[in-house]
Amino acid sequence: MAEDPRDWEIETRAVRGGLMRTEHGEISEALFLNQSFAYESAQAADERFAGGPGFIYQRFGNPTTQMFEDRLALLEGAEACKATASGMAAVQLSLMGLVRAGDHIVAGRALFGSCRWILSEWMPRFGVETTYVDATDIEAWKNAVRPNTRCFLVESPANPLLEVTAIGAVAEVAHAAGAKLVVDNVFATPIFQRPLALGADVVVYSATKHIDGQGRVLGGAILGDAQLLTDAYKDMHRHTGPALSPFNAWVLLKGLETLELRVRRQTETCGKVADAIAAHSKTKKIVYPGRPDHPQAAIVANQMTGGGSVVAFDLGSREAAWRFLDALEIFDISNNLGDAKSMATHPCTTTHRSMPEAERLEIGLTEGWVRMSVGLEGAGDLVRDVSRALDAA
Ligand SMILES: *Cc1c(COP(=O)(O)O)cnc(C)c1O
């Protein structure tokens, strides 16, 4: 009997999962820059359009894109995966596929800026309303449920202050209400958290972050069980056109090979950087899911196997935060995360500037906060860079 790739260790799935070789036996996965495919006969075309195996058109599927989808599904422990052109295409599709006019969504209030725009500005145009809740408060999720609630959305850890939500408990509330739970798992990555195993119905990724991890391409993915992906998303994905380009799929496929190595090293280094920040007298507060002083440390211990590569801390004022950023020599000032290059950003004036101040205060985001994404440089150099910049703050 052939080995079932689902039984492989994660490192093996990352390198060999989904591999589809041509007759040439190429070692590195082939890049199929192909829009369409020819059929051997009219009957063969008929069979393929009827749903038989094989490819039809790049918007529906492509061999390179499928290798990426199959490999990511294996890493996530998901039955099925659909790749998208960006993380936002994945989030938008994951929500739109579950609701129709008159339906209601409940979402954690700390969300990536564009996700909030979709819920607050875009979905209402189609008659879909959202209630935001404090994602750490299970009663708040329960109280927000209406008879027409179809979908829950949560990001955990959340951007930018790394709040962690008990995914299993929220899934129970969603299911009792007849709703599906969508989890944006970008900050945890499939290496440290498996929302489907915790009870979520759908997982979304921006593959732009750790999965590429080298600052090159955009991409995204939706994962879940095969039936749900077919029922909720397949036709929408085919006909509205958010397909991932095969070139980007190839870059991301190669990214998956080293994801585990990169994310573990970045996390190890992030822990050291976080400890240096916590120990410095200029730091008012620090939030890092890998530290025992994280506000939801017990939940982290329950559902995550690593703290991740992002740390947030409060220097008390915008002036101090900006002095810190401007004094960094190795870290770039940039809003991305998950990259091999370390980056730091001031969320209030960049990623979260369009969020009204009252909403920012609700999630505790004041002007002194800095968010850092730790990359693959040497831990000693990064700790020195951060310590020097903190002295200057
Ligand atoms: C970056 C990000 C997105 C959006 O992904 P893009 O690839 O930039 O479209 C969505 N959610 C989270 C948590 C992100 O960090």
PDB file of C-alpha atoms and ligand atoms in Angstrom, residues 85-91 111-115 155-159 184-187 204-209 217-220 335-337 371, ligand 1:
ATOM      1  CA  ALA A  85      -5.011  36.045  -5.800  1.00  0.00           C
ATOM      2  CA  SER A  86      -4.597  37.722  -2.407  1.00  0.00           C
ATOM      3  CA  GLY A  87      -5.487  37.306   1.239  1.00  0.00           C
ATOM      4  CA  MET A  88      -8.301  39.833   0.833  1.00  0.00           C
ATOM      5  CA  ALA A  89      -9.782  37.855  -2.061  1.00  0.00           C
ATOM      6  CA  ALA A  90      -9.824  34.858   0.293  1.00  0.00           C
ATOM      7  CA  VAL A  91     -11.490  36.778   3.132  1.00  0.00           C
ATOM      8  CA  LEU A 111      -9.386  42.819  12.486  1.00  0.00           C
ATOM      9  CA  PHE A 112      -7.057  43.599   9.616  1.00  0.00           C
ATOM     10  CA  GLY A 113      -8.125  47.020   8.234  1.00  0.00           C
ATOM     11  CA  SER A 114      -9.404  45.799   4.852  1.00  0.00           C
ATOM     12  CA  CYS A 115     -11.466  43.057   6.540  1.00  0.00           C
ATOM     13  CA  GLU A 155      -8.666  36.703  13.611  1.00  0.00           C
ATOM     14  CA  SER A 156      -6.528  35.015  16.278  1.00  0.00           C
ATOM     15  CA  PRO A 157      -3.986  36.258  17.178  1.00  0.00           C
ATOM     16  CA  ALA A 158      -5.516  39.535  15.979  1.00  0.00           C
ATOM     17  CA  ASN A 159      -3.902  42.502  14.346  1.00  0.00           C
ATOM     18  CA  ASP A 184      -8.137  34.212   9.722  1.00  0.00           C
ATOM     19  CA  ASN A 185      -5.048  32.227  10.754  1.00  0.00           C
ATOM     20  CA  VAL A 186      -2.348  34.485   9.292  1.00  0.00           C
ATOM     21  CA  PHE A 187      -0.563  35.357  12.530  1.00  0.00           C
ATOM     22  CA  VAL A 204      -8.365  31.772   5.482  1.00  0.00           C
ATOM     23  CA  TYR A 205      -4.808  32.867   4.789  1.00  0.00           C
ATOM     24  CA  SER A 206      -2.998  35.725   3.268  1.00  0.00           C
ATOM     25  CA  ALA A 207      -0.201  33.651   1.688  1.00  0.00           C
ATOM     26  CA  THR A 208       1.516  37.005   1.116  1.00  0.00           C
ATOM     27  CA  LYS A 209       2.767  36.789   4.702  1.00  0.00           C
ATOM     28  CA  VAL A 217       4.026  37.889  -4.330  1.00  0.00           C
ATOM     29  CA  LEU A 218       0.439  38.218  -3.139  1.00  0.00           C
ATOM     30  CA  GLY A 219      -1.706  35.162  -2.581  1.00  0.00           C
ATOM     31  CA  GLY A 220      -4.423  33.729  -0.399  1.00  0.00           C
ATOM     32  CA  ASN A 335       3.697  47.435   7.465  1.00  0.00           C
ATOM     33  CA  ASN A 336       4.154  43.867   6.163  1.00  0.00           C
ATOM     34  CA  LEU A 337       4.744  40.828   8.370  1.00  0.00           C
ATOM     35  CA  ARG A 371       4.161  46.294  16.029  1.00  0.00           C
TER      36      ARG A 371
HETATM   37  C1  LIG B   1      -2.305  40.788   5.180  1.00  0.00           C
HETATM   38  C2  LIG B   1      -3.508  40.254   5.819  1.00  0.00           C
HETATM   39  C3  LIG B   1      -4.680  40.072   5.072  1.00  0.00           C
HETATM   40  C4  LIG B   1      -4.790  40.473   3.629  1.00  0.00           C
HETATM   41  O1  LIG B   1      -3.923  39.793   2.807  1.00  0.00           O
HETATM   42  P1  LIG B   1      -3.387  40.345   1.377  1.00  0.00           P
HETATM   43  O2  LIG B   1      -2.611  39.199   0.852  1.00  0.00           O
HETATM   44  O3  LIG B   1      -2.587  41.567   1.662  1.00  0.00           O
HETATM   45  O4  LIG B   1      -4.588  40.654   0.562  1.00  0.00           O
HETATM   46  C5  LIG B   1      -5.776  39.536   5.726  1.00  0.00           C
HETATM   47  N1  LIG B   1      -5.723  39.192   7.037  1.00  0.00           N
HETATM   48  C6  LIG B   1      -4.601  39.356   7.770  1.00  0.00           C
HETATM   49  C7  LIG B   1      -4.599  38.970   9.210  1.00  0.00           C
HETATM   50  C8  LIG B   1      -3.460  39.890   7.195  1.00  0.00           C
HETATM   51  O5  LIG B   1      -2.357  40.061   7.934  1.00  0.00           O
END
